[in-house]
XYZ file of C-alpha atoms in Angstrom:
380
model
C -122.615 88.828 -89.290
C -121.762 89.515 -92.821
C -122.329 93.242 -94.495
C -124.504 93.804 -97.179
C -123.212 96.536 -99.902
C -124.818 98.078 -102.527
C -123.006 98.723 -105.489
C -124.009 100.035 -109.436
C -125.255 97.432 -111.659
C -122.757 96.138 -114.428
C -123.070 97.048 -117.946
C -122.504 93.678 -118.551
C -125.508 91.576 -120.386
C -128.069 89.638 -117.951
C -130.901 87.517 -118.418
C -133.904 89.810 -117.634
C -135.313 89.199 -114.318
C -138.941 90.128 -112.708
C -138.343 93.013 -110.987
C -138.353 92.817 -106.909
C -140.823 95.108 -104.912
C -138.366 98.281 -103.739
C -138.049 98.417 -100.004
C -140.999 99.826 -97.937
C -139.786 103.105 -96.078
C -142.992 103.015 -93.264
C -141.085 99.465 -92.085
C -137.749 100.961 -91.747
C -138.855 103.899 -89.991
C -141.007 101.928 -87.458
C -138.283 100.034 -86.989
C -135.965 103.483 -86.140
C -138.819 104.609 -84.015
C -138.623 100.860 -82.271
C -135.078 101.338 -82.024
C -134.663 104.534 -80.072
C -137.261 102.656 -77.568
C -135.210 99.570 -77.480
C -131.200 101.145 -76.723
C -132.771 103.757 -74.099
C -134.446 101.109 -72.592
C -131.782 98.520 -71.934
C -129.173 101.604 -71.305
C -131.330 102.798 -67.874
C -129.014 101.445 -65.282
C -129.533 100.524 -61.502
C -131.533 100.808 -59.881
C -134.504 100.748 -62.762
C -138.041 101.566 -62.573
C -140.387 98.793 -62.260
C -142.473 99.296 -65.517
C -138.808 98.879 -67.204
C -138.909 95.261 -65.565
C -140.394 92.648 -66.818
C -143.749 91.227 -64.825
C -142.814 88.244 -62.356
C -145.438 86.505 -63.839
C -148.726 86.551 -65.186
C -149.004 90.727 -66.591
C -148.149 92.919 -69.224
C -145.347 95.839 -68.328
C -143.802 98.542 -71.085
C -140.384 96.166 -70.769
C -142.563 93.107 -71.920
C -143.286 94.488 -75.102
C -139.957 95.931 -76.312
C -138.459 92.072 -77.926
C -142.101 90.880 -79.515
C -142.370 94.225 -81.399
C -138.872 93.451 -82.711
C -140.664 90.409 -83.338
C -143.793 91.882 -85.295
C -141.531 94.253 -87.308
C -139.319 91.188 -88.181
C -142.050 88.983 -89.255
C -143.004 92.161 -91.498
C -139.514 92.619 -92.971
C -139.630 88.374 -93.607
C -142.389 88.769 -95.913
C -140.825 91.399 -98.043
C -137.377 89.361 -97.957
C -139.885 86.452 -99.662
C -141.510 88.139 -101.737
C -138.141 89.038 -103.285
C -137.375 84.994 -103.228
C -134.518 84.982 -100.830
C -132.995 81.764 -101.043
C -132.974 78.483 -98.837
C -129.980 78.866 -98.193
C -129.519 81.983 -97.490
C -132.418 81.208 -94.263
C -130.171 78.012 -93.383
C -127.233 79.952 -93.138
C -128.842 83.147 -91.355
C -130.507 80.681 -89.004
C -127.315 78.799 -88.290
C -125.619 82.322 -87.307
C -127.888 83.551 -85.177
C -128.096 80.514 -82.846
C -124.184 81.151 -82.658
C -124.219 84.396 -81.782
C -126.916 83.604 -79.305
C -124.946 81.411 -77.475
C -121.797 83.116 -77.160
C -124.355 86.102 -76.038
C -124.950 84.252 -73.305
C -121.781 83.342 -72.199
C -121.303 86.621 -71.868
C -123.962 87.093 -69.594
C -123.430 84.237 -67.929
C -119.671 85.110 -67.966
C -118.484 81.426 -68.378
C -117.081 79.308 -70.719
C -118.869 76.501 -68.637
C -121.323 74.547 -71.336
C -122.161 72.232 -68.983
C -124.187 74.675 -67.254
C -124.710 77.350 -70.064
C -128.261 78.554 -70.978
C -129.541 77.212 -74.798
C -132.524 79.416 -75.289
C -132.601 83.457 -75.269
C -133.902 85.940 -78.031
C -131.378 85.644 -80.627
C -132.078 82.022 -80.268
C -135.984 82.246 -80.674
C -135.202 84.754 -83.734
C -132.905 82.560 -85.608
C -135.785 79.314 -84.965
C -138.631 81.849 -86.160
C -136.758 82.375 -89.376
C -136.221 78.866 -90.315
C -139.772 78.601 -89.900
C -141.121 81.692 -91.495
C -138.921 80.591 -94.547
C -140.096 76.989 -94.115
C -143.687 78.189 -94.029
C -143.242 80.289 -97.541
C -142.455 77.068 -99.627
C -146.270 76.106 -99.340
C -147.801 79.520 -97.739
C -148.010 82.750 -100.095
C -151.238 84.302 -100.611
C -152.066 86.775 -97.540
C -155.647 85.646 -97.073
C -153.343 81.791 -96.636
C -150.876 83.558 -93.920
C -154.431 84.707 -92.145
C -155.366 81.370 -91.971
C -152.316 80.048 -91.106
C -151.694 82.876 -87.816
C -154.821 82.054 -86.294
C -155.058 78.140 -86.916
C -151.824 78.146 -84.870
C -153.333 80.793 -82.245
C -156.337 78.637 -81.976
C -153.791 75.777 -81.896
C -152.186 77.327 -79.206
C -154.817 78.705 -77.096
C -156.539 75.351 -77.001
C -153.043 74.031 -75.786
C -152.903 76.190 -73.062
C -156.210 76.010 -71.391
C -156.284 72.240 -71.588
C -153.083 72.597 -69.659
C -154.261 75.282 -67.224
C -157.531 73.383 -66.593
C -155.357 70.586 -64.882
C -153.378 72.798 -62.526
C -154.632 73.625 -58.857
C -157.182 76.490 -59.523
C -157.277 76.243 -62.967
C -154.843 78.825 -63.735
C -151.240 78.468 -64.968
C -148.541 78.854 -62.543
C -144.084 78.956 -62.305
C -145.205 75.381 -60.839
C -147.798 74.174 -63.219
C -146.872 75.215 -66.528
C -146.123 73.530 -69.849
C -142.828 75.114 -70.099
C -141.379 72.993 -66.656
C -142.226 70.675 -68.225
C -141.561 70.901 -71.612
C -138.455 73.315 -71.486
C -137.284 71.256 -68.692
C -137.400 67.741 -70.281
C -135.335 68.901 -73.212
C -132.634 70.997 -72.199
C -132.863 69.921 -68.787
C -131.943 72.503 -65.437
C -128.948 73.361 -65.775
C -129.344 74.859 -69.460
C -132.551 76.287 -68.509
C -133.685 80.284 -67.209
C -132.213 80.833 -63.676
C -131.502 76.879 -63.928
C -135.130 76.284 -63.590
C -135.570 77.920 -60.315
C -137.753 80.086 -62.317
C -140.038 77.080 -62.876
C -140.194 78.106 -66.993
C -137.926 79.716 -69.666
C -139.203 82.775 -71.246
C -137.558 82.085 -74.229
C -138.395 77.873 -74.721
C -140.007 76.098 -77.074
C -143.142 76.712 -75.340
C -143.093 80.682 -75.726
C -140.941 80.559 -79.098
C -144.670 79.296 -80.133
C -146.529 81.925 -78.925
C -143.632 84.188 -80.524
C -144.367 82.177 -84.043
C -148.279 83.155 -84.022
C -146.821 86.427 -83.535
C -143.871 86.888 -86.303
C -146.787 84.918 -88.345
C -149.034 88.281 -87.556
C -146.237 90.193 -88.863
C -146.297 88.202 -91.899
C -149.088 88.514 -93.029
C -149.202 91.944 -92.335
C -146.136 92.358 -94.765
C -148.307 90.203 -97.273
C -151.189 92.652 -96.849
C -149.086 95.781 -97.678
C -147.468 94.621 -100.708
C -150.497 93.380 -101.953
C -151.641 96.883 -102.041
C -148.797 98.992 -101.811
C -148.876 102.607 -103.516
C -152.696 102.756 -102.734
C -154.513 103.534 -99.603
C -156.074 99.818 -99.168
C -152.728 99.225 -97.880
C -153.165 100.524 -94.782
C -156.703 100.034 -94.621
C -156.016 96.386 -94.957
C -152.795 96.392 -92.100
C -156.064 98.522 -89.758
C -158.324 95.721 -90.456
C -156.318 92.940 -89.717
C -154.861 94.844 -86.475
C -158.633 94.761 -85.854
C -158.901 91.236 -86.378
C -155.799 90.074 -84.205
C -156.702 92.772 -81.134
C -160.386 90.928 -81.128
C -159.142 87.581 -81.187
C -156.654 88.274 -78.547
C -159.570 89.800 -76.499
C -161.744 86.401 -76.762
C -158.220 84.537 -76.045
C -157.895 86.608 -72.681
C -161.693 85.584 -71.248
C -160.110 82.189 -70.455
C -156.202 83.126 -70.953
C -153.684 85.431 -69.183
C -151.797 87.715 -71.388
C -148.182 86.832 -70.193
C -145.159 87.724 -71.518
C -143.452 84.721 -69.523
C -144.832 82.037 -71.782
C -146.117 84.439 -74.711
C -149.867 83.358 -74.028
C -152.122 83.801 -77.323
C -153.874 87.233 -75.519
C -150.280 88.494 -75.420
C -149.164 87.306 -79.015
C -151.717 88.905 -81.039
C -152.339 91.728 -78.428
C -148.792 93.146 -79.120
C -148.715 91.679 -82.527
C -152.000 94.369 -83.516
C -149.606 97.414 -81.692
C -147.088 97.086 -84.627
C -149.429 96.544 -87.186
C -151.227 100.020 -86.308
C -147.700 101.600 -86.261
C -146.896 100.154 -89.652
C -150.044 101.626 -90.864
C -149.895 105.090 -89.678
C -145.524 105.020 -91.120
C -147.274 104.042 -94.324
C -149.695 106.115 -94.617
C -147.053 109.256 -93.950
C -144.733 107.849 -95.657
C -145.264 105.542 -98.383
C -148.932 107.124 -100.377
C -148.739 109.628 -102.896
C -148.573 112.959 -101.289
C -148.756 116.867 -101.984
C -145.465 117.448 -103.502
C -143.787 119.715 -100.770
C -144.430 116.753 -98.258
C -143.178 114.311 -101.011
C -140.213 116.059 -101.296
C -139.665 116.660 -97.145
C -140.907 113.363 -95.920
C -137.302 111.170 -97.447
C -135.172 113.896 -95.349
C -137.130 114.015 -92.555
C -137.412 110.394 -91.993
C -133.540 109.990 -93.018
C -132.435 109.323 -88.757
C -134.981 106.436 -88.202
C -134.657 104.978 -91.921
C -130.854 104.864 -90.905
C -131.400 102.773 -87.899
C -134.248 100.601 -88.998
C -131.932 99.313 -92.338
C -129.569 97.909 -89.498
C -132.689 96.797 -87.023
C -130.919 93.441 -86.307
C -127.399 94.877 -85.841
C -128.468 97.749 -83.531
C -130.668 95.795 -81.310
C -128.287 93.413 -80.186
C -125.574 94.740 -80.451
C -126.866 97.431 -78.040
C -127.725 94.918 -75.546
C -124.653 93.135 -75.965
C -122.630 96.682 -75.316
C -124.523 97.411 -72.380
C -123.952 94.033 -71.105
C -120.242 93.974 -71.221
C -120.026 97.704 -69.860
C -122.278 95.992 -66.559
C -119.872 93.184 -66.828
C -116.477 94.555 -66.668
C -114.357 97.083 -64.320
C -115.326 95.783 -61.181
C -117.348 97.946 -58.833
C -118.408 100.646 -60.021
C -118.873 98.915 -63.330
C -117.437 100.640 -66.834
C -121.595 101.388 -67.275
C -121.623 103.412 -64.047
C -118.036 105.087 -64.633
C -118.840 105.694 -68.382
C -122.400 107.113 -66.762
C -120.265 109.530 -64.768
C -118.450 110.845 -67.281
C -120.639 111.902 -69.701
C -123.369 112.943 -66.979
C -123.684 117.122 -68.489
C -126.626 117.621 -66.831
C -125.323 117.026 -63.119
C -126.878 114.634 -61.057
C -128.783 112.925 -63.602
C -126.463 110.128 -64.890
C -129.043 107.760 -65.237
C -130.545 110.164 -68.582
C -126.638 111.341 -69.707
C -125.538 107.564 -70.056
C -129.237 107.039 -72.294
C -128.535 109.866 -74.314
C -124.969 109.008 -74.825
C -125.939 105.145 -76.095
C -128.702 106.708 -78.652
C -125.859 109.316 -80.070
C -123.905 106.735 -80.641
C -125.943 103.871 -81.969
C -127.925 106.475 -83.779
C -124.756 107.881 -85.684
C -123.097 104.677 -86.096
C -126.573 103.595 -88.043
C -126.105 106.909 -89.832
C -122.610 105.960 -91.043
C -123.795 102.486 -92.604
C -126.596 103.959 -94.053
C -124.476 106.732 -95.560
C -122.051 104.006 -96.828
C -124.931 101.585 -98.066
C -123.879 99.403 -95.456
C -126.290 96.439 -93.766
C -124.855 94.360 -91.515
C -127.327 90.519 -91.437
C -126.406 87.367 -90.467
């Protein structure tokens, strides 16, 4: 990753340029909010509560929805990275780094140098293919009533897919043994790269649910689209409210013949969660981002200062989180560094589980702060 600094504009002459749209603050500070979910979610240690697993299967738990709102919010932040014409390359080479990083993520996990039986796919992978597309997709796609069009075309496009395929397994419902990701998934990376080495009978993060997570950064799009094309003005938010309305109801008809599934990011689940961080994006905006009674207009920059912090570095904090966590599990034999570290800073006696949490937000939170402070972004 490479860190972005902001520094005072040179006195020298320049060509005038349009001016970009300024940054957004409701995005950032969804993202914070997001954020604090995300690190005290993957820092609850062993033995973990079911709704912070994910469903076997066919279902819809809390732990299901933590990655495609990072997905939502992304697709939100893509949009505004557009409209300020980020370059080609600059998506290439973000792209490039993330499926990098996503590997050597999972050799970590995997704790093996072994790429003959190393997993391809995983989230930083999916994230680094939805922003070559996204950026691909904004050569020829602009206009937000175009982005509508283009999220549900490919949700139809999707659902359609999907209950073709489910109407040829036994029952008529999709199953770890008649799914399009064995097949699929399997075909092109073959077993041994795949989740669990196909045992699992899918991968959660294939080509087959890195679609369903497209119709959803898509959703985010166009949400982005919506905002800016309003922004300052309370159709803004209106707008974001009426297209959550829009995605929730399509998602609804999707699930009369669809599971929502987190597994193989069904369409019911796509634009079900996708709708959850457009209403959050709404409600940050309209707190944070329409004119105001002074006293609030003055309050509301400080107040929101914490989350701001931590959504500016989204990408950094949310994996790197996981990856800390991860290596903590991973190292100091048994009892893990996690479960020693979880010892020591357990204050509250007995209740390691909540001191280790609360130690992981402190320090992800204040290590956010310190960037911020700094004008520090770490991207790709």
């Amino acid at each position: 990753m490479t860190a972005a600094t902001h520094h005072p504009a040179s006195s020298a002459p320049t060509t005038r340029q349009p001016a970009k749209p300024g940054r957004i603050t409701s995005l950032d500070w969804v993202r914070g909010l997001f954020l604090c979910v995300s690190v005290s979610s993957v820092s609850v240690l062993a033995p973990r509560p079911r709704w912070l697993q994910h469903a076997s299967w066919i279902g819809v738990r809390f732990e299901d929805l933590i990655f495609p709102v990072f997905v939502i919010l992304s697709g939100c932040g893509l949009a505004f990275a557009y409209r300020n014409q980020v370059g080609w390359w600059a998506t290439l080479k973000r792209s490039v780094v993330l499926l990098v990083c996503g590997l050597v993520f999972n050799m970590v996990d995997a704790q093996t140098l072994d790429l003959s039986q190393l997993r391809w796919a995983g989230p930083l992978q999916v994230y680094a293919v939805l922003v070559l597309v996204i950026g691909l997709l904004h050569r020829v796609v602009r206009r937000p009533s175009a982005w509508v069009g283009v999220t549900l075309g490919l949700a139809c496009v999707q659902a359609v897919f999907l209950y073709v395929w489910q109407s040829g397994c036994p029952g008529h419902g999709l199953t770890p043994t008649c799914n399009p990701s064995d097949v699929i998934d399997r075909a092109w990376m073959g077993s041994d790269h795949m989740y669990l080495h196909g045992a699992g009978g899918h991968d959660p993060e294939g080509l087959v649910s890195t679609f369903g997570a497209l119709v959803t950064a898509c959703a985010g799009t166009t949400a982005g689209h919506l905002a800016l094309s309003a922004r300052g003005s309370w159709k803004a938010p209106a707008r974001l409210l009426g297209w959550a309305a829009t995605t929730a109801a399509v998602a609804l008809v999707a699930s009369q013949f669809l599971p929502a599934m987190k597994r193989l990011w069904t369409t019911p689940f796509a634009l079900g969660v996708g709708s959850l961080g457009i209403v959050a994006l709404a409600i940050g905006m309209a707190v944070l981002d329409l004119p105001a009674p002074k006293k609030w207009q003055e309050a509301r920059p400080r107040l929101a200062w914490p989350w701001v912090a931590l959504g500016r570095n989204s990408l950094f904090v949310y994996f790197g989180s996981h990856l800390l966590v991860l290596v903590l599990l991973h190292t100091g034999g048994d009892p893990s560094n996690a479960e020693q570290l979880s010892d020591r800073v357990d204050l509250l006696g007995n209740h390691r589980q909540v001191s280790f949490v609360i130690a992981m937000l402190v320090l992800w939170a204040g290590l956010a702060a310190v960037l911020h402070r700094r004008r520090i972004y770490l991207r790709p």
